[in-house]
Short mmCIF file of N, CA and C in Angstrom, two decimals:
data_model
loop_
_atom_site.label_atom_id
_atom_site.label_comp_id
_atom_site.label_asym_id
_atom_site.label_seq_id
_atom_site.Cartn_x
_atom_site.Cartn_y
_atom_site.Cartn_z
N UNK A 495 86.41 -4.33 25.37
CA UNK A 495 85.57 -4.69 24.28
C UNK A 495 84.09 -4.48 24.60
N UNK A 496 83.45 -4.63 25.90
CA UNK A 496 82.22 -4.18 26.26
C UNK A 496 82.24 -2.66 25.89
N UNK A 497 82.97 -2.59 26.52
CA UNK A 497 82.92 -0.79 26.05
C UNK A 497 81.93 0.05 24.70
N UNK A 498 83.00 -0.82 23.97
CA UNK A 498 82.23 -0.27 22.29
C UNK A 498 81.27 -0.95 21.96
N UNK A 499 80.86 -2.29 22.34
CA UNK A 499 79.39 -2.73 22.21
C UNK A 499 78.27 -2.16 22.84
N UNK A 500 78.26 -1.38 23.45
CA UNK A 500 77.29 -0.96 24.35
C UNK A 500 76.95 0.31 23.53
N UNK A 501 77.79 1.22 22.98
CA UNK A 501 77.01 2.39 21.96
C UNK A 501 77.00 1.97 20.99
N UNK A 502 77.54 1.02 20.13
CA UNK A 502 77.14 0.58 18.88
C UNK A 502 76.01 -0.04 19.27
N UNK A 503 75.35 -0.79 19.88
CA UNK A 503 73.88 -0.59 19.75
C UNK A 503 72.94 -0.01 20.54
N UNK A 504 73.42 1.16 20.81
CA UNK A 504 72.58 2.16 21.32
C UNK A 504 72.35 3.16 20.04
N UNK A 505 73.27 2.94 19.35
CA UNK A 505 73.47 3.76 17.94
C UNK A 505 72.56 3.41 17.01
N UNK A 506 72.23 1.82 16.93
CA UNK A 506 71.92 1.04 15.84
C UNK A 506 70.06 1.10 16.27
N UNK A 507 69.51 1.07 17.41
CA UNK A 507 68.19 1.46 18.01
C UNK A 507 67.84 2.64 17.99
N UNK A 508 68.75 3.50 17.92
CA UNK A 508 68.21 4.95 17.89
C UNK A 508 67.98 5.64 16.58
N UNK A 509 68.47 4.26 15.56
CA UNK A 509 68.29 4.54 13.85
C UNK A 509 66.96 4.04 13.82
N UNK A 510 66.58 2.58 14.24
CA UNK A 510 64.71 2.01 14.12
C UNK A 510 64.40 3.39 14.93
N UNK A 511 63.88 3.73 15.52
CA UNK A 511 63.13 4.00 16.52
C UNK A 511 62.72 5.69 15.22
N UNK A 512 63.83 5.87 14.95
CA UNK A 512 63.65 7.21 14.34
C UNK A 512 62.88 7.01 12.33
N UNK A 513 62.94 6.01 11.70
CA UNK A 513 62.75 5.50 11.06
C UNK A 513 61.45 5.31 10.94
N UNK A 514 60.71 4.99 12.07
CA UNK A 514 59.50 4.07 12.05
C UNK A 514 58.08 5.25 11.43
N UNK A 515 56.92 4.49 10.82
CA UNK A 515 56.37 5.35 10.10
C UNK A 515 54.37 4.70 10.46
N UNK A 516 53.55 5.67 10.40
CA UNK A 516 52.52 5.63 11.08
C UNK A 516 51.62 5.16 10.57
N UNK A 517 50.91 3.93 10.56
CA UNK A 517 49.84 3.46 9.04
C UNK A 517 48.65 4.39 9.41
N UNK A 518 48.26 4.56 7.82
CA UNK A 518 47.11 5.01 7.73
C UNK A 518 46.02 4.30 6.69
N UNK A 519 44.76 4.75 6.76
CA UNK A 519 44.06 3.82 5.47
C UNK A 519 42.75 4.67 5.73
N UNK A 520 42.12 4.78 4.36
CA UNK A 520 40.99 5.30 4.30
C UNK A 520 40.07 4.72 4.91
N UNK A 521 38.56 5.81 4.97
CA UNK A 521 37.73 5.36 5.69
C UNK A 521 36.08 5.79 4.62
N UNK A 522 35.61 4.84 4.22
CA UNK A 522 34.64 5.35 3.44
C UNK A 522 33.28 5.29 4.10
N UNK A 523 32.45 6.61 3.63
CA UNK A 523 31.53 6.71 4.81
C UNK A 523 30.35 7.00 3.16
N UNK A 524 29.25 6.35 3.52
CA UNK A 524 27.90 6.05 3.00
C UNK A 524 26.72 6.10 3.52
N UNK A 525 25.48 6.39 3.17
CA UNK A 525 24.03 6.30 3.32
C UNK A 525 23.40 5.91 2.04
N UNK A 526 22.69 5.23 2.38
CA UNK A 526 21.48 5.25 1.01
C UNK A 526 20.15 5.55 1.20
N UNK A 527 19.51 5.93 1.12
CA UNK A 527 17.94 6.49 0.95
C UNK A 527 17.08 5.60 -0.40
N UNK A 528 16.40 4.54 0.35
CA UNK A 528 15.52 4.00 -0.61
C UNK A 528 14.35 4.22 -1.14
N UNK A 529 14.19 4.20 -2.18
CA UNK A 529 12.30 4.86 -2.47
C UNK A 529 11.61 3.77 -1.55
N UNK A 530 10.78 4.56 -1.46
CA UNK A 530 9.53 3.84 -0.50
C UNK A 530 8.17 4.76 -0.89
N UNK A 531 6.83 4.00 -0.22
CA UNK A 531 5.93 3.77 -0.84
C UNK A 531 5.17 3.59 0.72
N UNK A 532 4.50 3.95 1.49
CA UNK A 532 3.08 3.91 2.32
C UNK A 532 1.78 3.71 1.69
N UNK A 533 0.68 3.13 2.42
CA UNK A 533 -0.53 3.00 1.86
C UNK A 533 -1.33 2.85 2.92
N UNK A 534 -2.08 3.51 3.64
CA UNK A 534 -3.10 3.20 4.56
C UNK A 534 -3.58 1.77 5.12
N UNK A 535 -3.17 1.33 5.65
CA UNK A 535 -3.63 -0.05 6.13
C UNK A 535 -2.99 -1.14 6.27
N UNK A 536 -1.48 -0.83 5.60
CA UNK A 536 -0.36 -1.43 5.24
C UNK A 536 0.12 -1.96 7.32
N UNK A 537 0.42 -3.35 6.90
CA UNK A 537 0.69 -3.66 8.83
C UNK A 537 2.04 -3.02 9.23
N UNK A 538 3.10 -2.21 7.90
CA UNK A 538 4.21 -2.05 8.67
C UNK A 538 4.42 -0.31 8.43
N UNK A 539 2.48 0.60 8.16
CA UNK A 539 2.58 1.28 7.65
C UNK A 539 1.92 2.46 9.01
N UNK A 540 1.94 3.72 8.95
CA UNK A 540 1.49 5.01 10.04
C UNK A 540 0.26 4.99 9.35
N UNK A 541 -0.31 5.12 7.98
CA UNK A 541 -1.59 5.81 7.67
C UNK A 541 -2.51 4.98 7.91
N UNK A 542 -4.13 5.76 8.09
CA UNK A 542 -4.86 5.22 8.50
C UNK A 542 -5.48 5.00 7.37
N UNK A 543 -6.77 3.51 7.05
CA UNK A 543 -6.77 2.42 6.33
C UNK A 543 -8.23 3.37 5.65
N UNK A 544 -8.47 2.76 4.96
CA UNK A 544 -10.47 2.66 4.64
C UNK A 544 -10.87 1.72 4.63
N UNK A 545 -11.81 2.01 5.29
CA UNK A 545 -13.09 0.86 5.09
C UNK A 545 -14.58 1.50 3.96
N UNK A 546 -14.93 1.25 3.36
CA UNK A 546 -16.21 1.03 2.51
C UNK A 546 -17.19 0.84 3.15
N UNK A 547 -18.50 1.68 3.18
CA UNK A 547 -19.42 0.97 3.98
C UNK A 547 -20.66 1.42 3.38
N UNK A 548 -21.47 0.81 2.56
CA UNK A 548 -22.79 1.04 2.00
C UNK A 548 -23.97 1.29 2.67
N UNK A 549 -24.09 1.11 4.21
CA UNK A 549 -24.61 1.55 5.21
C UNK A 549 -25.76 0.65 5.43
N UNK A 550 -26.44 0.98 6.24
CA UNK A 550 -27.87 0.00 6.54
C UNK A 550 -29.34 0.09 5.38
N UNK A 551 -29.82 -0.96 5.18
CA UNK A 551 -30.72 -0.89 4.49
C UNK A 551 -31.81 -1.69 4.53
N UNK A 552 -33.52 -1.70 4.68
CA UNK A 552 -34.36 -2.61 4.62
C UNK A 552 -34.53 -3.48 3.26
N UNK A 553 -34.08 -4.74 3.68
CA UNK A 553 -34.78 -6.19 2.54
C UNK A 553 -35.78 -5.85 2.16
N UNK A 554 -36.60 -5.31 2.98
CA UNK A 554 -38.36 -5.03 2.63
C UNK A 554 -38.36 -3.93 1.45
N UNK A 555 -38.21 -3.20 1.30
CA UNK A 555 -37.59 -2.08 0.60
C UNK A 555 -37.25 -2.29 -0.64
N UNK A 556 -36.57 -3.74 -0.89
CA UNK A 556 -35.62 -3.95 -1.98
C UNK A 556 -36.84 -4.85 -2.84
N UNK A 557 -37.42 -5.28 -2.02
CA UNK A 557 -38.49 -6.08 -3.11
C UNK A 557 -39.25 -5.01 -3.95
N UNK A 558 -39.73 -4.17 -3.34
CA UNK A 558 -40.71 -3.00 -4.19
C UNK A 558 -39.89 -2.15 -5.05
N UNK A 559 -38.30 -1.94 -4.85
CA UNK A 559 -38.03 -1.04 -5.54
C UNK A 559 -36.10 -1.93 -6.21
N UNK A 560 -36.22 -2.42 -7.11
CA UNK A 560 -35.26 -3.20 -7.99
C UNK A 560 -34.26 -2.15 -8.74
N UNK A 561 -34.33 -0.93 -8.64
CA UNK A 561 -33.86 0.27 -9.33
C UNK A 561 -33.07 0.84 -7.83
N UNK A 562 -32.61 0.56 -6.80
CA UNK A 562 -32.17 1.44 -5.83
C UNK A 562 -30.37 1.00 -6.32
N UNK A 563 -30.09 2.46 -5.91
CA UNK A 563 -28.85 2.41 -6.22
C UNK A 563 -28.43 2.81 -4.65
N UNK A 564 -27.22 2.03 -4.46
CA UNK A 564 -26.33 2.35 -2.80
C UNK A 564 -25.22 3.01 -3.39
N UNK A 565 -24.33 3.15 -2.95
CA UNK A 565 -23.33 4.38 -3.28
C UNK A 565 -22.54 4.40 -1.74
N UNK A 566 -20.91 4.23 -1.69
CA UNK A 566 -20.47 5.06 -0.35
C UNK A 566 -19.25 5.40 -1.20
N UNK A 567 -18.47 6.21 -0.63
CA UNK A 567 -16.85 6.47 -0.97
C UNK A 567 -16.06 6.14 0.29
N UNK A 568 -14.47 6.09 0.25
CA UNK A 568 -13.57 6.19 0.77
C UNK A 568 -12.39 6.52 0.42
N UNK A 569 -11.49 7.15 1.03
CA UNK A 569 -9.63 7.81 0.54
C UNK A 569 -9.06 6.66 1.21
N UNK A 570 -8.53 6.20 0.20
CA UNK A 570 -7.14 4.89 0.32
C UNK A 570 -6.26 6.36 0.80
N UNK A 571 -5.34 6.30 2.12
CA UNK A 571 -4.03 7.45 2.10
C UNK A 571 -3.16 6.79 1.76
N UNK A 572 -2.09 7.66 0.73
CA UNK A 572 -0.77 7.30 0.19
C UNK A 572 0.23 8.23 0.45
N UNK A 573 1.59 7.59 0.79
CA UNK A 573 3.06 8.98 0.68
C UNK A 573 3.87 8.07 0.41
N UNK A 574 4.74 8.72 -1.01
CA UNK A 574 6.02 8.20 -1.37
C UNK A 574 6.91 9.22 -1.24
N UNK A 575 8.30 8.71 -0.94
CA UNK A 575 9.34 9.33 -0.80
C UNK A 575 9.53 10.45 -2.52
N UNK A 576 10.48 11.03 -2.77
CA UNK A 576 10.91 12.02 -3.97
C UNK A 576 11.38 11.17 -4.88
N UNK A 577 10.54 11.36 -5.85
CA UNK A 577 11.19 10.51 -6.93
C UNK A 577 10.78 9.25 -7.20
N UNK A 578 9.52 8.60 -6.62
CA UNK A 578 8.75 7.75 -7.28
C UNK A 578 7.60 7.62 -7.82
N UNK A 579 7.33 7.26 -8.72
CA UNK A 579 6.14 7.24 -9.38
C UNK A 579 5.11 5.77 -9.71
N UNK A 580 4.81 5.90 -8.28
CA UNK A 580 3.69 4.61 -8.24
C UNK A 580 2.69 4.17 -8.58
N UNK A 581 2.34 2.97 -9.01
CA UNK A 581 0.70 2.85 -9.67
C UNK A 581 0.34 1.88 -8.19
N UNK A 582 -1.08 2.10 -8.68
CA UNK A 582 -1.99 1.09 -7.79
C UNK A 582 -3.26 0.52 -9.09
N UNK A 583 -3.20 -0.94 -8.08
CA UNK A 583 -4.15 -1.78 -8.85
C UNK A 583 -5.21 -2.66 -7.30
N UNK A 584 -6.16 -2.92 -8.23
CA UNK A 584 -7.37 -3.25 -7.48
C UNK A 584 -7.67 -5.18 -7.61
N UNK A 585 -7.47 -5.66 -6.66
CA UNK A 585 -8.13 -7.27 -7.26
C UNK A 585 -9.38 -7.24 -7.35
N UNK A 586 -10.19 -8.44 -8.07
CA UNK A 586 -11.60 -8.57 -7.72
C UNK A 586 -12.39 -8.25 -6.46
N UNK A 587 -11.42 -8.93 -5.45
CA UNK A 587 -12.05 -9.01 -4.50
C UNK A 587 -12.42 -11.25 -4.04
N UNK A 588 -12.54 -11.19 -2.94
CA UNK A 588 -12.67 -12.52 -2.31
C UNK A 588 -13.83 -13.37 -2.60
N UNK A 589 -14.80 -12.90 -3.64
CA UNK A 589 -16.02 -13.29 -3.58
C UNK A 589 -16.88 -13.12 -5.43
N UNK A 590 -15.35 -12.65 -6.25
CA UNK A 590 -15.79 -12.34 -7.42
C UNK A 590 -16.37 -13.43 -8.11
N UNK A 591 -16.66 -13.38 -9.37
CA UNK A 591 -17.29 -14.19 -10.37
C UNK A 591 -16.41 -13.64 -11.49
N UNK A 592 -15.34 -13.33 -11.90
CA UNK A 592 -14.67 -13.05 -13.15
C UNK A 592 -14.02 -11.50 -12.72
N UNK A 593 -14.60 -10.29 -13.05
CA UNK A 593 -14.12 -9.09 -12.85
C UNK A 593 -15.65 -8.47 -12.36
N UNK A 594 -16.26 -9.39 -11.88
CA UNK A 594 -17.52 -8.83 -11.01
C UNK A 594 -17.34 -8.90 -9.86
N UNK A 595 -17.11 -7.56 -8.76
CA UNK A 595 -17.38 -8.15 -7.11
C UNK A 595 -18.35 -7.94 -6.48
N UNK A 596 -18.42 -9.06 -5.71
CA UNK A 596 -19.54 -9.46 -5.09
C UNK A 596 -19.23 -9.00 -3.44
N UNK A 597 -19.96 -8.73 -2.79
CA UNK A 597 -20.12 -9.08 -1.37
C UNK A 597 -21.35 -10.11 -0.77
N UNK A 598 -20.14 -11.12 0.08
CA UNK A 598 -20.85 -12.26 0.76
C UNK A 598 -22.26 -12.04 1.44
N UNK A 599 -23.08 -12.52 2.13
CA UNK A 599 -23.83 -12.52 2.93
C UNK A 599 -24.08 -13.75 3.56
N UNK A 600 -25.13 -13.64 4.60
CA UNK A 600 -25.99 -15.12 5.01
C UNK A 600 -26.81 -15.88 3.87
N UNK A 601 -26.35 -17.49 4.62
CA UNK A 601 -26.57 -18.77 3.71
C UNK A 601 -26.41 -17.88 2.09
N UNK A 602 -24.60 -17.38 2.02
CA UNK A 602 -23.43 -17.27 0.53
C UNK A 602 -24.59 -16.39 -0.46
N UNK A 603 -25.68 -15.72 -0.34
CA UNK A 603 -26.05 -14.92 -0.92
C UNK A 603 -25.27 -13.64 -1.10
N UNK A 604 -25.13 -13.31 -2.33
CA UNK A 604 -24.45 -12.60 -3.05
C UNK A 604 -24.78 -11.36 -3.31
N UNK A 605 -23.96 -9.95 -3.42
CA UNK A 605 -24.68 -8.72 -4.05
C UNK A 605 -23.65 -7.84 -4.61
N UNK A 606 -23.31 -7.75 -5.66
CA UNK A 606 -22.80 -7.36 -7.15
C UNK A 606 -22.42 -5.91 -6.98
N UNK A 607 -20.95 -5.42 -6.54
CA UNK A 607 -20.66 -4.08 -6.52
C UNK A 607 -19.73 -3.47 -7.46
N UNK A 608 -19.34 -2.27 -7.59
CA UNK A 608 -18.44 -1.86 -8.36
C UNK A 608 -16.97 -0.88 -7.40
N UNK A 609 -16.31 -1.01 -7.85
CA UNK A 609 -15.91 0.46 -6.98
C UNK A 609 -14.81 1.04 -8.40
N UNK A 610 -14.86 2.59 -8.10
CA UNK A 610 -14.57 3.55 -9.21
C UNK A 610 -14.02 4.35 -9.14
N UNK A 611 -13.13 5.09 -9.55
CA UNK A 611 -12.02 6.07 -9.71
C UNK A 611 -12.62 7.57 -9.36
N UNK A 612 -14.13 7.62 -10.03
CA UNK A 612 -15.04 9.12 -9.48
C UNK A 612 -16.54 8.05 -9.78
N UNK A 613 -16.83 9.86 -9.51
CA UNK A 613 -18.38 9.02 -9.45
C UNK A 613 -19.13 8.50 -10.79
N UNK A 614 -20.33 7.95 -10.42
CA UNK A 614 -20.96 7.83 -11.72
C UNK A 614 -20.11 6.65 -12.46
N UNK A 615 -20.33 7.40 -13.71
CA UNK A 615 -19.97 6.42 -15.11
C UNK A 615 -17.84 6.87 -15.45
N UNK A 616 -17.40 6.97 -14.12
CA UNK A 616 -15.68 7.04 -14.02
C UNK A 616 -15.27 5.94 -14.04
N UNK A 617 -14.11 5.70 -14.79
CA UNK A 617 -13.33 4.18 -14.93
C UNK A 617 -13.61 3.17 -13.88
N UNK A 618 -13.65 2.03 -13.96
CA UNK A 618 -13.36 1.31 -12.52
C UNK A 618 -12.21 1.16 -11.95
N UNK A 619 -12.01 0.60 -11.19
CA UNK A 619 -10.64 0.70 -11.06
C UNK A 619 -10.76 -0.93 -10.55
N UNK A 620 -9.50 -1.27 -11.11
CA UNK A 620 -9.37 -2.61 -11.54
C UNK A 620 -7.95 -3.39 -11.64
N UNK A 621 -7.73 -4.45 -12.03
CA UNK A 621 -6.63 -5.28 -11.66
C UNK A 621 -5.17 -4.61 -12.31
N UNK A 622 -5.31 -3.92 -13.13
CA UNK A 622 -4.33 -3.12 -13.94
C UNK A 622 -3.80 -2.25 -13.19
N UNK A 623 -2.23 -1.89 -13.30
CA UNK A 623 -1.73 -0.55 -12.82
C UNK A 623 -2.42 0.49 -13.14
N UNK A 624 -2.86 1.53 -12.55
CA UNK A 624 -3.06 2.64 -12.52
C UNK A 624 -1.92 3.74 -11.85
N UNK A 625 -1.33 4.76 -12.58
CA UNK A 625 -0.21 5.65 -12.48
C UNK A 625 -1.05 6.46 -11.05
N UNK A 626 -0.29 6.96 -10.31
CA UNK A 626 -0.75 7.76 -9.52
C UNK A 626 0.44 9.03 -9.12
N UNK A 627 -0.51 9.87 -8.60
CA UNK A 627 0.35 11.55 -9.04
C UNK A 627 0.34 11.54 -7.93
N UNK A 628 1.98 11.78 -6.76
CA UNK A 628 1.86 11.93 -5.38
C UNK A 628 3.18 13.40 -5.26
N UNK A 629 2.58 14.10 -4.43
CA UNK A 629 3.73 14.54 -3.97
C UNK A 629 4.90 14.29 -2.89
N UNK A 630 6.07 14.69 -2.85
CA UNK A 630 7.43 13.66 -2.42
C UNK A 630 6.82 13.96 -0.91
N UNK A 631 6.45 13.26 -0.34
CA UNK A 631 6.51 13.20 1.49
C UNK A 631 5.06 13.37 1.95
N UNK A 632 4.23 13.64 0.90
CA UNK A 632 2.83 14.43 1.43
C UNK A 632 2.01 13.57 1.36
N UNK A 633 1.34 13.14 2.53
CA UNK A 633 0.02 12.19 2.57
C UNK A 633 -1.29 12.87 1.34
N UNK A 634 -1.29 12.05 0.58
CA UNK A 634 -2.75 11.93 -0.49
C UNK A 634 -3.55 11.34 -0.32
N UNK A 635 -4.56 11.69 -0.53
CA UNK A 635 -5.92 10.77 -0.39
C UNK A 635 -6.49 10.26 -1.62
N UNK A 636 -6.55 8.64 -2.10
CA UNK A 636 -7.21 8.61 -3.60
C UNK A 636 -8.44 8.03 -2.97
N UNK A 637 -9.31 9.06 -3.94
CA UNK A 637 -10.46 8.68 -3.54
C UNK A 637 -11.08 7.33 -4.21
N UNK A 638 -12.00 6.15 -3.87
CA UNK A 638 -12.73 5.10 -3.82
C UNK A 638 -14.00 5.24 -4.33
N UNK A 639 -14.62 5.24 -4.78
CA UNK A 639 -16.43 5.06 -5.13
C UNK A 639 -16.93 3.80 -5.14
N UNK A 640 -18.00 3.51 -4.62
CA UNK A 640 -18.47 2.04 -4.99
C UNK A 640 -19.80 2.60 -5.16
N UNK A 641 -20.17 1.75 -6.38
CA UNK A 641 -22.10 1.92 -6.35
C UNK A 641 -22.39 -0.11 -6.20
N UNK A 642 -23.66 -0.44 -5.82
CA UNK A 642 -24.16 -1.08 -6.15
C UNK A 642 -25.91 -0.88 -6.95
N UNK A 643 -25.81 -1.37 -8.47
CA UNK A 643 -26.42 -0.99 -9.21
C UNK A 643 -28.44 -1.90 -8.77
N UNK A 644 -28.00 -2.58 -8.52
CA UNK A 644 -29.42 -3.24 -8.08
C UNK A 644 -29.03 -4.37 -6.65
N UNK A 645 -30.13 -4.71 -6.04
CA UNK A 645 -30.66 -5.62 -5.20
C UNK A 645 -31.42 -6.51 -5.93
N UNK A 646 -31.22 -8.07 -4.81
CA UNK A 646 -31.90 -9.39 -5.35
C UNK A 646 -33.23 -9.15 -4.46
N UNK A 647 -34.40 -9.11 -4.87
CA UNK A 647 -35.71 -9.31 -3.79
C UNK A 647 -35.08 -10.54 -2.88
N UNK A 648 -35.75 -10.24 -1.15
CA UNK A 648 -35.39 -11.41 -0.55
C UNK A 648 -34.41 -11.83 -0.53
N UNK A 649 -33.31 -10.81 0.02
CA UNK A 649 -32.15 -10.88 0.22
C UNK A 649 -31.96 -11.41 2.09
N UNK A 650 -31.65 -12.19 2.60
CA UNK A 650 -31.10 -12.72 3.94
C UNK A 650 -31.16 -11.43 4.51
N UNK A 651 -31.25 -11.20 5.87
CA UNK A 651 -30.92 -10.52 6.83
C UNK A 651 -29.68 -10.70 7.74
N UNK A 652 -28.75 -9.53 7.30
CA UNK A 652 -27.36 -9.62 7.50
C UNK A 652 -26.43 -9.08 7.53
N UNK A 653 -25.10 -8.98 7.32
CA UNK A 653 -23.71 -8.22 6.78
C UNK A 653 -23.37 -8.90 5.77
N UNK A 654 -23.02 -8.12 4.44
CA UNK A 654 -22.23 -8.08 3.90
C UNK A 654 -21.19 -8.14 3.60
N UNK A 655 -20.34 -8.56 3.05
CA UNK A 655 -18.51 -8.42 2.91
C UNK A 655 -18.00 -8.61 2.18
N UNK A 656 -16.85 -8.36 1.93
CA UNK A 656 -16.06 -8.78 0.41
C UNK A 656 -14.62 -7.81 1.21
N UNK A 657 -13.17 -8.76 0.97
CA UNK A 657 -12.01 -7.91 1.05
C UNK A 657 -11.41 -7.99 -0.65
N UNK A 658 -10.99 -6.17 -0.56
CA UNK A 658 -10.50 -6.06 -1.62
C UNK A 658 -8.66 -5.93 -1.48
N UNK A 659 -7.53 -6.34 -2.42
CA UNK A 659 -6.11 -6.50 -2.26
C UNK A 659 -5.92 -5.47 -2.87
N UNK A 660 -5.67 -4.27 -2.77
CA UNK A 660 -4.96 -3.18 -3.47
C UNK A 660 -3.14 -3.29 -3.36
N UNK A 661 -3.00 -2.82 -4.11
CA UNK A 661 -1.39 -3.22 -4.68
C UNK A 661 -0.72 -1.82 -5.00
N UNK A 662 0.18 -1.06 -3.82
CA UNK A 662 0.64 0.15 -4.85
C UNK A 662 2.22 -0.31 -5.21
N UNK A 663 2.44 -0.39 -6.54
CA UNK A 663 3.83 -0.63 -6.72
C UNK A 663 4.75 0.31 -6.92
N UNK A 664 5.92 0.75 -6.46
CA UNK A 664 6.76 1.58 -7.63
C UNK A 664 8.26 0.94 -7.46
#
């Protein structure tokens, strides 16, 4: 009786063994590419920033002549990825009076600037989106204008300042 038990289940294992079948399951593979947006000055950004600088000037100067106009420019740099279309907007600034900015001085004396889209009598540029035209990957430069239209006689001897929050959204 051992006899025939011994190939009947050698018979009956050699049916699983031949039977058996191999799992498989898909495998899904993804990237995404997000729009993005750089801006010069940005802390988690490569481009380099602007600064504004109306340059040096005599107090003495400003009493005799109430008509001097200062003037500097600067390029905010921008690069967005393909396919976005970003605006930028301008705050007052740290030191405004409404939609007037000011830059600080010694003992909080004040001096009344603008900054502008071009020169002269060009839009300001201001708390509102403004659309901006970039190409996909390519550092742009938008250019900055600031005039200041007059001086106070007897202005402190000092620096100036005022930070402005630019905002590019897309």
């Amino acid at each position: 009786m051992i006899r025939f038990l011994i190939p009947a289940m050698l018979l009956a294992g050699a049916g699983l063994c031949h039977a058996q079948t191999v799992p498989t399951a898909p495998l899904q593979v993804t990237a995404s590419v997000d729009p993005v947006c750089d801006i010069g000055g940005a802390p988690d950004g490569n481009l380099p920033s602007g600064q504004g600088d109306f340059g040096r000037h005599s107090a003495l100067g400003v009493e005799f002549d109430r008509d001097i106009i200062l003037t500097m420019s600067v390029d905010l740099s921008i690069r967005c990825t393909k396919g976005v279309t970003p605006t930028i907007a301008f705050d007052y600034g740290q030191n405004a009076n409404g939609s007037q900015r000011r830059m600080r001085g010694p003992h909080s004396a004040l001096i009344p600037y603008e900054l502008r889209r071009g020169l002269a009598t060009a839009p300001l540029w201001d708390d509102r989106p403004w659309p901006v035209t970039i190409a996909a990957g390519q550092e742009q430069r938008l250019p900055v204008y600031g005039t200041v239209t007059s001086l106070q006689p007897n202005l402190p001897d000092g620096i100036y300042t005022d930070q402005v929050q630019v905002t590019l959204s897309y």
